[in-house]
CSV table of C-alpha atoms in Angstrom, one decimal:
chain,number,residue,atom,x,y,z
P,1,MET,CA,72.8,103.7,88.5
P,2,THR,CA,70.4,101.0,87.5
P,3,ALA,CA,70.9,98.7,84.6
P,4,PRO,CA,69.1,99.3,81.5
P,5,ARG,CA,65.8,97.5,81.5
P,6,ASP,CA,65.7,94.5,79.0
P,7,THR,CA,62.6,95.1,77.1
P,8,GLY,CA,63.0,91.8,75.2
P,9,LEU,CA,62.4,93.8,72.0
P,10,ARG,CA,66.0,93.3,70.6
P,11,ARG,CA,67.3,89.7,70.0
P,12,ARG,CA,70.7,89.2,71.3
P,13,ALA,CA,73.3,87.1,69.8
P,14,SER,CA,73.0,84.5,72.5
P,15,ASP,CA,69.1,84.1,71.5
P,16,ARG,CA,70.1,82.6,68.2
P,17,PRO,CA,69.5,78.8,67.9
P,18,PRO,CA,72.8,77.0,68.2
P,19,ALA,CA,74.3,75.7,65.0
P,20,VAL,CA,75.0,71.9,64.9
P,21,VAL,CA,78.6,72.5,64.0
P,22,ASP,CA,79.0,73.9,67.4
P,23,LEU,CA,77.3,71.0,69.2
P,24,LEU,CA,78.5,68.0,67.4
P,25,ASP,CA,81.9,67.2,65.9
P,26,GLY,CA,82.6,64.8,63.0
P,27,ASP,CA,84.4,62.2,65.1
P,28,THR,CA,81.3,61.7,67.4
P,29,LEU,CA,79.1,61.5,64.5
P,30,LEU,CA,81.2,58.9,62.9
P,31,GLN,CA,81.4,57.0,66.1
P,32,ILE,CA,77.6,57.0,66.5
P,33,ALA,CA,77.3,55.6,62.9
P,34,GLU,CA,80.0,52.9,63.4
P,35,GLN,CA,78.2,51.7,66.6
P,36,ALA,CA,75.0,51.5,64.7
P,37,TRP,CA,76.6,49.6,61.9
P,38,LEU,CA,78.5,47.1,64.2
P,39,ALA,CA,75.4,46.4,66.2
P,40,LEU,CA,72.8,46.2,63.3
P,41,VAL,CA,74.6,45.6,60.1
P,42,GLY,CA,77.1,43.2,61.4
P,43,GLU,CA,80.2,42.8,63.8
P,44,ASP,CA,82.6,42.8,61.0
P,45,GLU,CA,81.0,45.8,59.2
P,46,VAL,CA,83.2,48.8,59.2
P,47,LEU,CA,82.8,52.3,58.0
P,48,VAL,CA,85.8,53.7,56.3
P,49,PRO,CA,85.9,57.6,56.7
P,50,LEU,CA,86.8,58.1,53.1
P,51,PRO,CA,84.7,60.6,51.0
P,52,ALA,CA,83.7,59.4,47.6
P,53,PRO,CA,81.1,60.7,45.1
P,54,LEU,CA,77.6,59.3,45.5
P,55,PRO,CA,76.1,57.6,42.5
P,56,ALA,CA,73.3,59.5,40.6
P,57,ASP,CA,70.6,57.2,41.8
P,58,THR,CA,70.4,57.6,45.5
P,59,SER,CA,68.1,56.9,48.3
P,60,SER,CA,67.8,58.6,51.7
P,61,SER,CA,66.2,58.1,55.1
P,62,TRP,CA,66.0,60.7,57.7
P,63,VAL,CA,64.5,61.5,61.1
P,64,GLU,CA,63.8,65.0,62.5
P,65,ILE,CA,64.8,66.3,65.9
P,66,VAL,CA,62.8,69.1,67.4
P,67,GLY,CA,64.3,70.8,70.3
P,68,PRO,CA,66.9,73.5,71.3
P,69,TRP,CA,68.5,72.4,68.1
P,70,THR,CA,66.2,71.5,65.3
P,71,GLY,CA,67.0,69.7,62.1
P,72,ALA,CA,67.3,66.2,60.6
P,73,VAL,CA,69.7,63.3,60.5
P,74,VAL,CA,69.8,62.2,56.9
P,75,LEU,CA,71.4,58.9,55.7
P,76,THR,CA,72.2,58.8,52.0
P,77,CYS,CA,73.5,56.0,49.8
P,78,GLY,CA,73.0,54.4,46.3
P,79,ARG,CA,70.0,52.4,45.8
P,80,ASP,CA,72.1,49.3,45.2
P,81,THR,CA,73.9,50.0,48.4
P,82,ALA,CA,70.5,50.4,50.3
P,83,ALA,CA,69.5,46.9,49.2
P,84,GLU,CA,72.8,45.5,50.2
P,85,LEU,CA,72.4,47.2,53.6
P,86,THR,CA,69.0,45.6,54.0
P,87,ARG,CA,70.2,42.1,53.3
P,88,ALA,CA,73.2,42.7,55.8
P,89,LEU,CA,70.8,44.1,58.4
P,90,LEU,CA,68.3,41.1,58.1
P,91,GLY,CA,70.9,38.6,57.8
P,92,GLU,CA,69.3,35.1,57.9
P,93,HIS,CA,65.9,36.6,58.1
P,94,ALA,CA,66.3,38.4,54.8
P,95,PRO,CA,63.7,37.3,52.2
P,96,ALA,CA,64.8,35.8,48.9
P,97,VAL,CA,63.4,38.7,47.1
P,98,LEU,CA,63.6,42.1,48.7
P,99,GLU,CA,60.7,44.3,48.4
P,100,ALA,CA,61.0,48.1,48.2
P,101,GLU,CA,59.2,48.2,51.5
P,102,ASP,CA,61.9,46.0,53.2
P,103,VAL,CA,64.6,48.4,51.9
P,104,ASP,CA,62.7,51.5,53.1
P,105,ASP,CA,62.0,49.9,56.4
P,106,ALA,CA,65.7,49.0,57.1
P,107,LEU,CA,67.2,52.3,55.8
P,108,GLY,CA,64.6,54.1,58.0
P,109,GLU,CA,65.6,52.1,61.0
P,110,LEU,CA,69.3,52.9,60.6
P,111,ALA,CA,68.3,56.6,60.4
P,112,ASN,CA,66.2,56.2,63.5
P,113,VAL,CA,69.1,54.5,65.5
P,114,VAL,CA,71.7,57.0,64.4
P,115,GLY,CA,69.2,59.9,64.9
P,116,GLY,CA,68.3,58.7,68.4
P,117,ASN,CA,72.0,58.6,69.4
P,118,VAL,CA,72.7,62.1,67.8
P,119,LYS,CA,69.8,63.4,69.7
P,120,ALA,CA,71.3,62.2,73.0
P,121,VAL,CA,74.4,64.3,72.5
P,122,LEU,CA,72.7,67.4,71.5
P,123,PRO,CA,71.0,69.7,74.1
P,124,GLY,CA,67.8,68.5,75.1
P,125,PRO,CA,65.0,68.0,75.8
P,126,SER,CA,64.2,67.1,72.1
P,127,VAL,CA,61.7,65.1,70.2
P,128,LEU,CA,62.6,62.5,67.7
P,129,GLY,CA,60.3,62.1,64.7
P,130,LEU,CA,59.4,59.0,62.9
P,131,PRO,CA,61.8,57.8,60.2
P,132,GLU,CA,60.9,58.8,56.6
P,133,VAL,CA,62.5,57.5,53.4
P,134,GLY,CA,62.5,58.9,49.9
P,135,ALA,CA,64.6,60.9,47.3
P,136,THR,CA,67.4,62.6,48.8
P,137,PRO,CA,66.3,65.8,50.4
P,138,PRO,CA,67.9,69.2,49.8
P,139,ALA,CA,71.2,69.8,51.8
P,140,GLY,CA,71.0,72.0,54.9
P,141,SER,CA,72.7,75.4,55.2
P,142,ARG,CA,76.4,75.1,55.3
P,143,ALA,CA,76.6,76.8,58.6
P,144,ASP,CA,74.3,74.3,60.2
P,145,THR,CA,75.4,71.0,58.7
P,146,ARG,CA,77.7,68.3,60.1
P,147,ARG,CA,78.4,65.6,57.6
P,148,VAL,CA,80.6,62.5,57.5
P,149,ALA,CA,81.2,60.6,54.3
P,150,VAL,CA,82.2,57.1,54.5
P,151,LEU,CA,82.7,53.9,52.6
P,152,TRP,CA,80.8,50.7,53.5
P,153,ARG,CA,81.9,47.6,51.6
P,154,GLY,CA,83.6,50.0,49.2
P,155,GLN,CA,80.4,51.9,48.5
P,156,PRO,CA,79.8,55.6,49.4
P,157,LEU,CA,77.4,56.7,52.0
P,158,THR,CA,76.8,59.9,54.0
P,159,VAL,CA,75.4,60.7,57.4
P,160,SER,CA,74.4,64.3,57.6
P,161,VAL,CA,73.1,66.2,60.6
P,162,GLN,CA,71.6,69.3,59.0
P,163,SER,CA,69.2,72.2,59.5
P,164,PRO,CA,65.4,71.7,58.9
P,165,LEU,CA,64.7,70.1,55.6
P,166,HIS,CA,62.2,72.8,54.7
P,167,THR,CA,64.4,75.7,55.0
P,168,GLU,CA,65.6,77.9,52.2
P,169,ARG,CA,68.3,76.4,50.0
P,170,GLU,CA,71.0,79.0,50.0
P,171,ASN,CA,74.4,78.3,51.0
P,172,GLU,CA,73.9,74.6,50.6
P,173,VAL,CA,76.6,72.0,50.7
P,174,PRO,CA,76.1,69.3,48.2
P,175,LEU,CA,75.0,65.8,49.6
I,1,MET,CA,57.5,25.8,80.2
I,2,THR,CA,57.2,28.0,77.2
I,3,VAL,CA,58.1,31.7,77.6
I,4,ARG,CA,56.2,34.1,75.5
I,5,ALA,CA,57.3,37.5,74.1
I,6,LEU,CA,55.4,40.2,72.2
I,7,VAL,CA,57.9,42.3,70.1
I,8,ILE,CA,56.5,45.8,69.4
I,9,ASP,CA,58.3,47.9,66.9
I,10,ASP,CA,57.1,49.9,63.8
I,11,SER,CA,60.2,48.7,61.9
I,12,ARG,CA,59.7,45.3,60.3
I,13,ALA,CA,63.5,44.8,60.2
I,14,MET,CA,63.9,45.5,63.9
I,15,ARG,CA,61.1,43.1,64.8
I,16,ARG,CA,62.7,40.4,62.6
I,17,ILE,CA,66.1,41.1,64.6
I,18,VAL,CA,64.6,41.0,68.2
I,19,THR,CA,62.2,38.1,67.3
I,20,GLY,CA,65.2,36.2,66.1
I,21,ILE,CA,67.2,36.8,69.2
I,22,LEU,CA,64.4,35.9,71.4
I,23,GLU,CA,63.4,32.7,69.5
I,24,GLY,CA,67.1,31.8,69.6
I,25,LEU,CA,66.7,31.9,73.4
I,26,GLY,CA,63.7,29.6,73.4
I,27,TYR,CA,60.9,32.1,73.3
I,28,GLU,CA,57.5,31.8,71.6
I,29,THR,CA,56.9,35.2,70.0
I,30,ARG,CA,54.4,37.3,68.4
I,31,GLN,CA,54.9,40.9,66.7
I,32,ALA,CA,52.9,44.1,66.6
I,33,GLY,CA,53.6,47.2,64.6
I,34,HIS,CA,52.6,49.7,67.2
I,35,GLY,CA,51.1,50.0,70.7
I,36,GLN,CA,47.5,49.7,69.6
I,37,GLU,CA,48.2,46.5,67.7
I,38,ALA,CA,50.0,45.1,70.7
I,39,LEU,CA,47.0,46.1,73.0
I,40,ASP,CA,44.8,44.1,70.5
I,41,VAL,CA,47.1,41.1,70.9
I,42,LEU,CA,46.7,41.3,74.8
I,43,HIS,CA,42.9,41.8,74.6
I,44,GLU,CA,42.7,38.5,72.5
I,45,GLY,CA,44.0,36.8,75.5
I,46,TRP,CA,47.5,36.1,74.4
I,47,THR,CA,49.3,37.2,77.5
I,48,PRO,CA,53.2,37.4,77.2
I,49,ASP,CA,55.8,37.1,79.8
I,50,LEU,CA,57.7,39.9,78.1
I,51,CYS,CA,56.9,42.8,75.8
I,52,THR,CA,59.9,44.5,74.0
I,53,ILE,CA,58.7,48.0,73.2
I,54,ASP,CA,60.0,50.6,70.9
I,55,TRP,CA,59.3,54.2,71.9
I,56,ASN,CA,58.6,56.1,68.7
I,57,MET,CA,55.8,54.3,66.8
I,58,PRO,CA,52.8,55.6,64.9
I,59,VAL,CA,49.2,55.3,66.3
I,60,MET,CA,50.2,54.5,69.8
I,61,ASP,CA,53.8,55.0,71.0
I,62,GLY,CA,55.8,52.9,73.4
I,63,LEU,CA,55.2,55.0,76.6
I,64,GLN,CA,51.3,55.1,75.9
I,65,PHE,CA,51.6,51.3,75.7
I,66,VAL,CA,53.4,51.0,78.9
I,67,ASN,CA,50.7,53.3,80.6
I,68,ALA,CA,47.9,51.2,79.2
I,69,VAL,CA,49.4,48.0,80.3
I,70,ARG,CA,50.1,49.2,83.7
I,71,ALA,CA,46.5,50.5,84.1
I,72,ASN,CA,45.2,47.0,83.7
I,73,PRO,CA,45.8,44.8,86.7
I,74,ALA,CA,45.3,41.7,84.6
I,75,TRP,CA,48.5,42.4,83.0
I,76,ARG,CA,50.5,43.1,86.0
I,77,ALA,CA,52.7,40.1,85.6
I,78,VAL,CA,53.9,41.2,82.1
I,79,THR,CA,57.5,42.3,82.2
I,80,LEU,CA,57.9,45.5,80.0
I,81,MET,CA,61.3,46.1,78.4
I,82,MET,CA,61.8,49.3,76.3
I,83,VAL,CA,64.2,48.7,73.3
I,84,THR,CA,64.6,52.0,71.7
I,85,SER,CA,66.9,54.6,70.2
I,86,GLU,CA,65.7,57.1,72.7
I,87,SER,CA,68.7,57.4,75.0
I,88,GLU,CA,68.3,60.6,76.9
I,89,HIS,CA,68.3,60.1,80.6
I,90,GLY,CA,65.1,62.0,81.1
I,91,GLN,CA,63.3,59.6,78.6
I,92,ILE,CA,64.7,56.6,80.4
I,93,VAL,CA,63.4,57.9,83.7
I,94,ARG,CA,60.0,58.5,82.3
I,95,ALA,CA,59.8,55.0,80.8
I,96,LEU,CA,60.8,53.4,84.2
I,97,ALA,CA,58.5,55.7,86.1
I,98,ALA,CA,55.6,54.6,83.9
I,99,GLY,CA,56.2,51.0,84.7
I,100,ALA,CA,58.8,49.7,82.3
I,101,HIS,CA,61.1,47.3,84.1
I,102,GLU,CA,64.2,47.4,81.7
I,103,TYR,CA,65.6,49.7,79.2
I,104,VAL,CA,67.8,48.7,76.2
I,105,ILE,CA,69.1,51.4,73.9
I,106,LYS,CA,69.6,50.8,70.2
I,107,PRO,CA,71.8,49.9,68.8
I,108,PHE,CA,72.3,46.7,71.0
I,109,THR,CA,73.7,43.4,70.7
I,110,ALA,CA,72.2,39.9,71.2
I,111,ASP,CA,74.3,39.6,74.4
I,112,ALA,CA,72.8,42.9,75.7
I,113,ILE,CA,69.4,41.5,75.3
I,114,ARG,CA,70.3,38.2,76.9
I,115,ASP,CA,72.1,39.9,79.9
I,116,LYS,CA,69.0,42.1,80.5
I,117,LEU,CA,66.6,39.0,80.4
I,118,ALA,CA,69.0,37.1,82.9
I,119,LEU,CA,68.8,40.1,85.2
I,120,LEU,CA,64.9,39.9,84.9
I,121,GLY,CA,64.9,36.2,85.6
I,122,LEU,CA,63.4,35.8,82.2
I,123,LEU,CA,65.7,33.3,80.4
I,124,PRO,CA,64.1,30.0,79.6
I,125,GLN,CA,65.5,27.5,82.0
I,126,GLU,CA,67.5,25.6,79.4
I,127,VAL,CA,69.4,28.7,78.2
I,128,ALA,CA,69.9,30.0,81.9
I,129,LEU,CA,71.8,26.9,82.9
């Protein structure tokens, strides 16, 4: 007896793109963020894995990953925290008065570094986009989002690896 | 003897960090925000001993820059070091195959940069001693 011919007309469950929750655990994501903080923000700068509500006025940076898993790595914090992060990242090179461009640039680079290292633990090959900064994007679908909430210097911050930013907003988890 | 470095990264913050490390080691530095801007510096006649190169940049990315530099025999002596968050093995192989000498993955420490430069024989003499 011959096996039924696969016409390719029906999608199998295994054809579905993988969900990030199956590819990346929270501990790994936290470790990636911690390494970025220690190297870029400062040797004594720790991220405490404690969830706390974000302030109303937030800023986000993100990079998109396109590959077997496609989505975005989004870093979100309060605007004041973003400015404090920029000062810490620039250290002695920080200007006396920070421009918005400095803050966007620093926040974008943090997302870039975290995103690059997230990409490395996901199935490849993948392409990493350029960092973008702006208002906090809509959350991803609950089934395809891995998110860690931390405190940095007592201020809340989230790192979210989530499904593409342009997808429908059903089943969202709040950022 | 002065050792020159061209720091190429689209992030101003990252350029400041890398420049600070290199100047602390005694380098004379210039900066470029993408590969084309860096090529413009080379075409000006300012030839560095070292280029640190981000991968993902607008206009001209780091790999395109490496290919352009390696295509010009006049720049054969320039050492090319990728400093990037691209950490997939395949990407590292691509960069090295294109002619990059070293690869540093972000995030990095100042010691990591110094160690790579020591391996390349590019630490200014007074620092290497």
